Structures are given as C-alpha cells and as structure tokens.
C-alpha cells in the first residue's frame, strides 16, 4: 500500500524541502480528493459493521457509532456534493432507531448534486411503504413514544419532536400510506393528527434550546421533502419537468397541502425558536442557518415563491424577524440596496 506522501513525491509536487500547492483544476488533485473520500466512506462503513459486531444485543445508541460518524462527517466535508456519506449516516441512524434523523440523511443523500440512488429507495421504504419492515419499526417506536408521553413518567422531548414530526411529515407526503381510510384526522394506528401537532409544537416552543439540532434536521427535511414529493408524483413514465420552474397552479392537491404543512411548520419555528433566541445564541449556527436555508429554497423554486407570497402568516413572521435583526445593531442594514444578488442556489 502506497502512502499519500509517496504518491505526492512520484507526482513531483515537491521541490527540495518545499511542498508545492496542488492546483484545483489538476486531475491529480481530483484523484487524491476522490480517493480520500472513498477511503473515509469505507472506513466509516467498516466501523459501523465493527460496532454492530461488538454488542450481543440489538440495542444501540449513537455513541456506539461515534467513530463511524467521525469518518463519514469527514467524507461529507471533503466532497459535500456526493450523497453517499449521508446515505451511510442514515444507515447508522436506522440501527439506533433514530428514524427522523435517518430520513433527514436520506433526503440529503437523494438530493445531493451527485445523489445516491439508495438514499431515495430507503426514504421511500419508510415514508411510502406502509408494510415495510422499517415502517413497522417506526410505528412501534411512535406507539412507545406516544405511550410514554401520555403517562408522563419520562423526559422524551427530543423523541417527541423527532418522531411526531416524522409522522406528520409522512401523513402529508404520502397520505394513503399513513392516514386511516375511515378518518383522515388519524393515523393508521388511531393516533390523532391534531394531537401530534399540538404536542410537537408545544415541545418546540418550550424545549428548543437542547433540541435545536433536531429542529434544524426537521426543517431541512420538510424543505427537501417538497422536491422528493414532486419526483415521486411525476412518476417514471411521465414527461420529465424542471422541479424548480413549475408553477403553483400546476401542483395537485397533495402538493399544495404539503406546502401548507411546510410553511406552517417553518412559521412556527421562526416565531417560537429563532426570533426568541438567535441573538442570545450566536455561537449556535443553526438559528440563522435555518433562515438562510428557507430563503434560498424560496428563491430557487417558483411554486414555493408563489405560495410564500400568499401565506400571510409566514410573510409577517419573516418581516418581524428581519426587523429584529435590523434593530439589533449587529448588522448594518442600508435603507437603499445598491446590489441585487445574482447567485443561483
């Protein structure tokens, strides 16, 4: 096995004791980066299997896979445009029954610039296939969480935010696979949709400080889910279309209902989490990152932009947040803009 240093020497990128800087456009540089990414992915996957074999029981926690996460996070940082690292992290979360985080990773894997096909497959297995093993595992986790919430004997704030959101997400993404055929206000197991929403939003309002990462993942999932919804509803045999340029009037009822759910969730996060805490917790990137992600989503998708213009509550929420930022004196806001952003997201 050759060391990278030996390969560099063979490539004549060293003169004497001085290392020459690799050119970003060099094919050799691309080879090094891709090779390093593949090595980290393989190390992360191997470490996952090693962790699985080290325990006799099938009960795992995220701490059991901390080495695997470290390798996969590095791989994602080196080549963020490749979705394989997110796929592998999603597979780890399946082992720990963190299926909300798993869906987040599968969403990012499926929507990366170089997506992993397995990311979309695993996403569909949980969200769209009501009889799959993964879906049955989630249903069991949801029932257990609901029981603990009703009994009130255990602190499960993160679990409620993660799993109740995922159930609501699934009910709006694939209603036929989640909602009761006799009462569309309930899931297949009889849990009320309104109850899940009320409890989840209450926990977000009152317990967000220790769960901002889970809320961040949920927000990214609901945004990415719209693109995946259009992909699934277009079907493999229909004429391909540009998801980013489709008009709101061309969306079907399920897609419009999903957008309403998405913007209701985003508005609640803006009002109860970000406005209250962004200035007090500047060291946490998630607060303002959520605002930027939402704005980029709106800017890059015509149907989303058109829907946002018609959502009065969202417009008011965003305006109040921008006013708060302007009044904070942390940023300089000019009353007249002399530059129009041209970046395409």
Short mmCIF file of C-alpha atoms in Angstrom, two decimals:
data_model
loop_
_atom_site.label_atom_id
_atom_site.label_comp_id
_atom_site.label_asym_id
_atom_site.label_seq_id
_atom_site.Cartn_x
_atom_site.Cartn_y
_atom_site.Cartn_z
CA UNK A 1 0.00 0.00 0.00
CA UNK A 2 1.46 3.32 -1.06
CA UNK A 3 1.41 6.28 1.30
CA UNK A 4 -0.04 9.55 0.04
CA UNK A 5 3.37 11.16 0.65
CA UNK A 6 4.98 8.65 -1.75
CA UNK A 7 2.34 9.35 -4.37
CA UNK A 8 2.95 13.07 -3.99
CA UNK A 9 6.68 12.57 -4.44
CA UNK A 10 6.10 10.50 -7.57
CA UNK A 11 3.90 13.26 -8.93
CA UNK A 12 6.73 15.75 -8.47
CA UNK A 13 4.79 18.16 -6.33
CA UNK A 14 7.76 18.64 -4.03
CA UNK A 15 10.90 20.62 -4.82
CA UNK A 16 13.58 20.09 -2.23
CA UNK A 17 12.02 20.66 1.18
CA UNK A 18 9.20 22.83 -0.22
CA UNK A 19 5.79 21.27 -0.91
CA UNK A 20 4.09 22.72 -3.98
CA UNK A 21 0.43 23.64 -3.78
CA UNK A 22 -1.88 21.33 -5.70
CA UNK A 23 -3.87 23.01 -8.45
CA UNK A 24 -7.63 22.85 -8.02
CA UNK A 25 -8.01 22.07 -11.73
CA UNK A 26 -5.44 19.28 -11.76
CA UNK A 27 -6.69 15.78 -12.50
CA UNK A 28 -4.19 14.50 -9.96
CA UNK A 29 -5.79 16.70 -7.30
CA UNK A 30 -9.23 15.36 -8.20
CA UNK A 31 -7.86 11.82 -7.95
CA UNK A 32 -6.42 12.49 -4.49
CA UNK A 33 -9.64 14.07 -3.18
CA UNK A 34 -11.92 11.36 -4.59
CA UNK A 35 -9.62 8.61 -3.32
CA UNK A 36 -9.52 10.14 0.16
CA UNK A 37 -13.31 10.47 0.14
CA UNK A 38 -13.72 6.81 -0.82
CA UNK A 39 -11.28 5.71 1.88
CA UNK A 40 -13.20 7.64 4.54
CA UNK A 41 -16.51 6.22 3.34
CA UNK A 42 -15.14 2.68 3.51
CA UNK A 43 -13.65 3.30 6.95
CA UNK A 44 -16.96 4.68 8.18
CA UNK A 45 -18.89 1.72 6.78
CA UNK A 46 -16.39 -0.80 8.17
CA UNK A 47 -16.52 0.88 11.58
CA UNK A 48 -20.31 0.61 11.53
CA UNK A 49 -20.15 -3.13 10.98
CA UNK A 50 -17.45 -3.42 13.65
CA UNK A 51 -19.68 -1.61 16.14
CA UNK A 52 -22.60 -3.88 15.27
CA UNK A 53 -20.48 -6.94 15.97
CA UNK A 54 -19.18 -5.70 19.31
CA UNK A 55 -22.56 -5.93 21.07
CA UNK A 56 -24.57 -9.06 21.74
CA UNK A 57 -27.90 -7.23 21.93
CA UNK A 58 -29.57 -5.34 19.10
CA UNK A 59 -29.98 -2.17 21.16
CA UNK A 60 -27.61 0.56 20.01
CA UNK A 61 -27.06 4.23 20.76
CA UNK A 62 -25.38 6.95 18.70
CA UNK A 63 -22.35 6.74 20.99
CA UNK A 64 -21.74 3.18 19.78
CA UNK A 65 -21.08 4.58 16.30
CA UNK A 66 -19.13 7.74 17.14
CA UNK A 67 -16.06 6.57 15.18
CA UNK A 68 -18.19 5.75 12.16
CA UNK A 69 -19.82 9.19 12.32
CA UNK A 70 -16.39 10.82 12.53
CA UNK A 71 -15.19 9.18 9.30
CA UNK A 72 -18.47 9.89 7.48
CA UNK A 73 -18.54 13.53 8.61
CA UNK A 74 -15.01 13.97 7.25
CA UNK A 75 -16.02 12.37 3.95
CA UNK A 76 -19.01 14.72 3.70
CA UNK A 77 -16.81 17.75 4.39
CA UNK A 78 -14.29 16.76 1.72
CA UNK A 79 -16.88 16.18 -1.03
CA UNK A 80 -20.25 17.57 0.11
CA UNK A 81 -21.70 17.22 -3.39
CA UNK A 82 -21.69 13.41 -3.14
CA UNK A 83 -24.63 11.85 -1.31
CA UNK A 84 -23.02 8.57 -0.27
CA UNK A 85 -21.82 9.85 3.13
CA UNK A 86 -25.36 10.91 4.04
CA UNK A 87 -26.66 7.51 2.96
CA UNK A 88 -24.18 5.77 5.26
CA UNK A 89 -25.08 8.06 8.17
CA UNK A 90 -28.73 7.30 7.55
CA UNK A 91 -27.99 3.57 7.80
CA UNK A 92 -26.32 4.19 11.16
CA UNK A 93 -29.37 6.05 12.44
CA UNK A 94 -31.56 3.12 11.43
CA UNK A 95 -29.53 0.93 13.77
CA UNK A 96 -30.22 3.34 16.65
CA UNK A 97 -33.93 3.74 15.77
CA UNK A 98 -33.45 7.48 15.17
CA UNK A 99 -35.61 7.26 12.07
CA UNK A 100 -36.25 11.01 11.97
CA UNK A 101 -32.52 11.64 11.62
CA UNK A 102 -32.32 8.76 9.14
CA UNK A 103 -34.95 10.42 6.92
CA UNK A 104 -33.00 13.68 7.12
CA UNK A 105 -29.83 11.93 5.92
CA UNK A 106 -31.66 10.01 3.18
CA UNK A 107 -33.24 13.28 1.99
CA UNK A 108 -29.83 14.93 1.71
CA UNK A 109 -28.41 11.83 0.05
CA UNK A 110 -31.17 11.76 -2.58
CA UNK A 111 -30.96 15.49 -3.32
CA UNK A 112 -27.17 15.89 -3.45
CA UNK A 113 -25.67 17.05 -6.72
CA UNK A 114 -24.32 13.51 -7.16
CA UNK A 115 -27.12 11.58 -5.41
CA UNK A 116 -27.05 8.06 -4.07
CA UNK A 117 -29.96 6.04 -5.57
CA UNK A 118 -30.19 4.03 -2.35
CA UNK A 119 -30.95 7.24 -0.46
CA UNK A 120 -34.22 7.67 -2.37
CA UNK A 121 -35.03 3.97 -2.01
CA UNK A 122 -34.58 3.98 1.76
CA UNK A 123 -36.59 7.21 2.05
CA UNK A 124 -39.47 5.62 0.14
CA UNK A 125 -39.28 2.43 2.20
CA UNK A 126 -40.02 4.34 5.40
CA UNK A 127 -42.37 7.04 4.10
CA UNK A 128 -44.27 5.42 1.23
CA UNK A 129 -44.44 1.69 2.03
CA UNK A 130 -46.82 1.08 4.92
CA UNK A 131 -45.98 -2.64 5.22
CA UNK A 132 -42.17 -2.43 5.06
CA UNK A 133 -40.03 -3.60 7.97
CA UNK A 134 -38.58 -0.13 8.52
CA UNK A 135 -42.05 1.41 8.59
CA UNK A 136 -43.22 -1.17 11.11
CA UNK A 137 -40.19 -0.36 13.26
CA UNK A 138 -41.10 3.29 13.18
CA UNK A 139 -44.73 2.56 14.02
CA UNK A 140 -43.56 0.64 17.10
CA UNK A 141 -41.27 3.50 18.13
CA UNK A 142 -44.08 6.02 17.63
CA UNK A 143 -46.52 3.98 19.73
CA UNK A 144 -43.98 3.64 22.53
CA UNK A 145 -43.22 7.37 22.44
CA UNK A 146 -46.94 8.21 22.48
CA UNK A 147 -47.50 5.90 25.45
CA UNK A 148 -44.64 7.48 27.40
CA UNK A 149 -45.95 10.95 26.55
CA UNK A 150 -49.43 10.07 27.85
CA UNK A 151 -48.03 8.54 31.04
CA UNK A 152 -45.65 11.47 31.62
CA UNK A 153 -43.16 9.32 33.50
CA UNK A 154 -40.12 10.04 31.33
CA UNK A 155 -38.49 13.07 29.72
CA UNK A 156 -38.76 12.46 25.97
CA UNK A 157 -38.67 15.96 24.48
CA UNK A 158 -36.25 15.08 21.67
CA UNK A 159 -38.14 11.90 20.83
CA UNK A 160 -41.45 13.76 20.60
CA UNK A 161 -40.00 16.45 18.32
CA UNK A 162 -38.26 13.89 16.10
CA UNK A 163 -40.90 11.15 15.84
CA UNK A 164 -44.07 13.26 15.94
CA UNK A 165 -42.65 15.46 13.20
CA UNK A 166 -41.83 12.40 11.08
CA UNK A 167 -45.38 11.06 11.48
CA UNK A 168 -46.84 14.44 10.44
CA UNK A 169 -44.37 14.66 7.57
CA UNK A 170 -45.37 11.21 6.32
CA UNK A 171 -49.08 11.99 6.66
CA UNK A 172 -48.70 14.99 4.32
CA UNK A 173 -46.14 13.39 1.97
CA UNK A 174 -47.97 10.09 1.41
CA UNK A 175 -51.47 10.34 2.97
CA UNK A 176 -52.59 6.96 1.65
CA UNK A 177 -49.73 5.23 3.46
CA UNK A 178 -50.27 6.98 6.79
CA UNK A 179 -53.84 8.11 7.32
CA UNK A 180 -56.81 5.97 8.29
CA UNK A 181 -59.20 5.26 5.42
CA UNK A 182 -62.18 5.93 7.69
CA UNK A 183 -60.91 9.11 9.35
CA UNK A 184 -58.19 11.25 7.74
CA UNK A 185 -57.67 13.04 11.04
CA UNK A 186 -56.00 9.94 12.47
CA UNK A 187 -53.01 7.76 11.61
CA UNK A 188 -53.50 4.10 10.79
CA UNK A 189 -52.95 3.17 14.44
CA UNK A 190 -55.59 5.68 15.61
CA UNK A 191 -53.31 8.44 16.95
CA UNK A 192 -54.84 11.84 16.17
CA UNK A 193 -53.00 14.17 13.79
CA UNK A 194 -54.07 17.25 15.74
CA UNK A 195 -52.74 15.76 18.97
CA UNK A 196 -49.34 15.03 17.41
CA UNK A 197 -49.11 18.55 16.01
CA UNK A 198 -50.18 20.24 19.25
CA UNK A 199 -47.75 18.27 21.44
CA UNK A 200 -44.86 18.64 18.98
CA UNK A 201 -45.28 22.41 18.66
CA UNK A 202 -45.56 22.76 22.44
CA UNK A 203 -42.26 20.91 22.94
CA UNK A 204 -40.62 23.02 20.23
CA UNK A 205 -41.80 26.22 21.95
CA UNK A 206 -40.72 25.18 25.44
CA UNK A 207 -37.80 22.79 24.96
CA UNK A 208 -35.98 24.01 21.87
CA UNK A 209 -32.67 25.01 23.49
CA UNK A 210 -31.49 21.41 23.92
CA UNK A 211 -33.13 20.20 20.71
CA UNK A 212 -32.16 22.83 18.14
CA UNK A 213 -30.26 20.24 16.08
CA UNK A 214 -33.36 18.03 15.84
CA UNK A 215 -35.48 21.05 14.82
CA UNK A 216 -32.85 22.00 12.24
CA UNK A 217 -32.97 18.49 10.76
CA UNK A 218 -36.77 18.61 10.65
CA UNK A 219 -36.75 21.92 8.81
CA UNK A 220 -34.26 20.70 6.21
CA UNK A 221 -36.34 17.51 5.79
CA UNK A 222 -39.58 19.41 5.18
CA UNK A 223 -37.84 21.60 2.58
CA UNK A 224 -36.14 18.73 0.77
CA UNK A 225 -39.32 16.70 1.01
CA UNK A 226 -41.10 19.00 -1.43
CA UNK A 227 -38.63 18.22 -4.22
CA UNK A 228 -38.88 14.50 -3.42
CA UNK A 229 -42.68 14.72 -3.43
CA UNK A 230 -42.67 16.17 -6.94
CA UNK A 231 -40.21 13.50 -8.05
CA UNK A 232 -42.41 10.70 -6.71
CA UNK A 233 -45.64 12.18 -8.03
CA UNK A 234 -44.21 12.76 -11.50
CA UNK A 235 -43.65 9.01 -11.85
CA UNK A 236 -41.06 7.25 -14.02
CA UNK A 237 -43.25 7.20 -17.13
CA UNK A 238 -44.34 10.83 -17.17
CA UNK A 239 -42.66 13.60 -19.13
CA UNK A 240 -39.69 15.00 -17.18
CA UNK A 241 -40.07 18.55 -15.91
CA UNK A 242 -38.00 21.13 -14.11
CA UNK A 243 -39.00 20.99 -10.45
CA UNK A 244 -37.62 24.47 -9.83
CA UNK A 245 -39.68 26.17 -12.53
CA UNK A 246 -43.08 24.52 -12.06
CA UNK A 247 -45.90 26.95 -11.22
CA UNK A 248 -48.11 26.79 -8.16
CA UNK A 249 -51.26 26.44 -10.29
CA UNK A 250 -49.84 23.26 -11.84
CA UNK A 251 -49.48 21.46 -8.50
CA UNK A 252 -52.01 18.83 -7.42
CA UNK A 253 -53.95 18.92 -4.16
CA UNK A 254 -51.47 16.79 -2.22
CA UNK A 255 -48.52 19.01 -3.21
CA UNK A 256 -50.35 22.20 -2.22
CA UNK A 257 -51.40 20.62 1.09
CA UNK A 258 -47.78 19.65 1.69
CA UNK A 259 -46.64 23.24 1.07
CA UNK A 260 -49.18 24.47 3.62
CA UNK A 261 -47.83 21.99 6.17
CA UNK A 262 -44.25 23.02 5.38
CA UNK A 263 -44.88 26.75 5.73
CA UNK A 264 -46.95 26.28 8.90
CA UNK A 265 -44.00 24.41 10.44
CA UNK A 266 -41.46 26.98 9.22
CA UNK A 267 -43.57 29.86 10.56
CA UNK A 268 -43.82 28.22 13.98
CA UNK A 269 -40.05 27.71 14.08
CA UNK A 270 -39.45 31.35 13.11
CA UNK A 271 -41.88 32.67 15.72
CA UNK A 272 -41.10 30.43 18.69
CA UNK A 273 -37.47 29.46 18.22
CA UNK A 274 -35.45 31.78 16.01
CA UNK A 275 -36.93 35.16 16.96
CA UNK A 276 -36.57 34.40 20.65
CA UNK A 277 -33.06 33.02 20.63
CA UNK A 278 -30.93 33.89 17.60
CA UNK A 279 -29.27 36.91 19.24
CA UNK A 280 -28.73 35.15 22.57
CA UNK A 281 -27.06 32.13 20.97
CA UNK A 282 -24.87 33.49 18.20
CA UNK A 283 -22.40 30.65 18.78
CA UNK A 284 -25.02 28.19 17.51
CA UNK A 285 -25.12 28.35 13.73
CA UNK A 286 -28.47 26.58 13.37
CA UNK A 287 -30.71 29.56 14.19
CA UNK A 288 -29.76 31.90 11.34
CA UNK A 289 -28.83 28.96 9.11
CA UNK A 290 -32.48 27.91 9.14
CA UNK A 291 -33.49 31.38 7.94
CA UNK A 292 -30.92 31.31 5.14
CA UNK A 293 -31.98 27.83 4.01
CA UNK A 294 -35.63 28.84 3.86
CA UNK A 295 -34.84 31.99 1.88
CA UNK A 296 -32.65 30.03 -0.56
CA UNK A 297 -35.45 27.50 -1.02
CA UNK A 298 -37.98 30.22 -1.78
CA UNK A 299 -35.62 31.98 -4.18
CA UNK A 300 -34.80 28.84 -6.15
CA UNK A 301 -38.29 27.36 -6.54
CA UNK A 302 -41.04 29.20 -8.42
CA UNK A 303 -44.01 27.35 -6.90
CA UNK A 304 -42.62 27.81 -3.39
CA UNK A 305 -42.08 31.54 -4.06
CA UNK A 306 -45.65 31.92 -5.31
CA UNK A 307 -47.05 30.07 -2.30
CA UNK A 308 -44.96 32.12 0.15
CA UNK A 309 -46.38 35.35 -1.31
CA UNK A 310 -49.88 34.13 -0.48
CA UNK A 311 -49.06 32.94 3.07
CA UNK A 312 -49.76 36.00 5.22
CA UNK A 313 -48.60 34.40 8.48
CA UNK A 314 -45.25 33.42 7.01
CA UNK A 315 -44.69 36.87 5.46
CA UNK A 316 -45.48 38.55 8.76
CA UNK A 317 -43.17 36.18 10.65
CA UNK A 318 -40.27 36.75 8.26
CA UNK A 319 -40.79 40.52 8.31
CA UNK A 320 -40.80 40.63 12.12
CA UNK A 321 -37.61 38.58 12.23
CA UNK A 322 -35.88 40.87 9.72
CA UNK A 323 -36.99 43.90 11.75
CA UNK A 324 -35.49 42.32 14.87
CA UNK A 325 -32.21 41.72 13.05
CA UNK A 326 -32.17 45.30 11.79
CA UNK A 327 -32.80 46.69 15.28
CA UNK A 328 -30.12 44.52 16.89
CA UNK A 329 -27.23 46.72 15.66
CA UNK A 330 -25.25 43.53 14.96
CA UNK A 331 -25.58 44.08 11.23
CA UNK A 332 -25.68 47.24 9.18
CA UNK A 333 -28.88 47.50 7.19
CA UNK A 334 -28.98 50.06 4.41
CA UNK A 335 -32.40 51.55 3.53
CA UNK A 336 -31.46 51.52 -0.15
CA UNK A 337 -29.99 48.46 -1.77
CA UNK A 338 -27.41 49.09 -4.47
CA UNK A 339 -26.66 45.44 -5.19
CA UNK A 340 -29.01 42.76 -6.45
CA UNK A 341 -27.88 39.21 -5.61
CA UNK A 342 -27.28 37.08 -8.71
CA UNK A 343 -26.28 33.82 -7.08
CA UNK A 344 -28.44 30.84 -8.09
CA UNK A 345 -28.99 28.30 -5.31
#
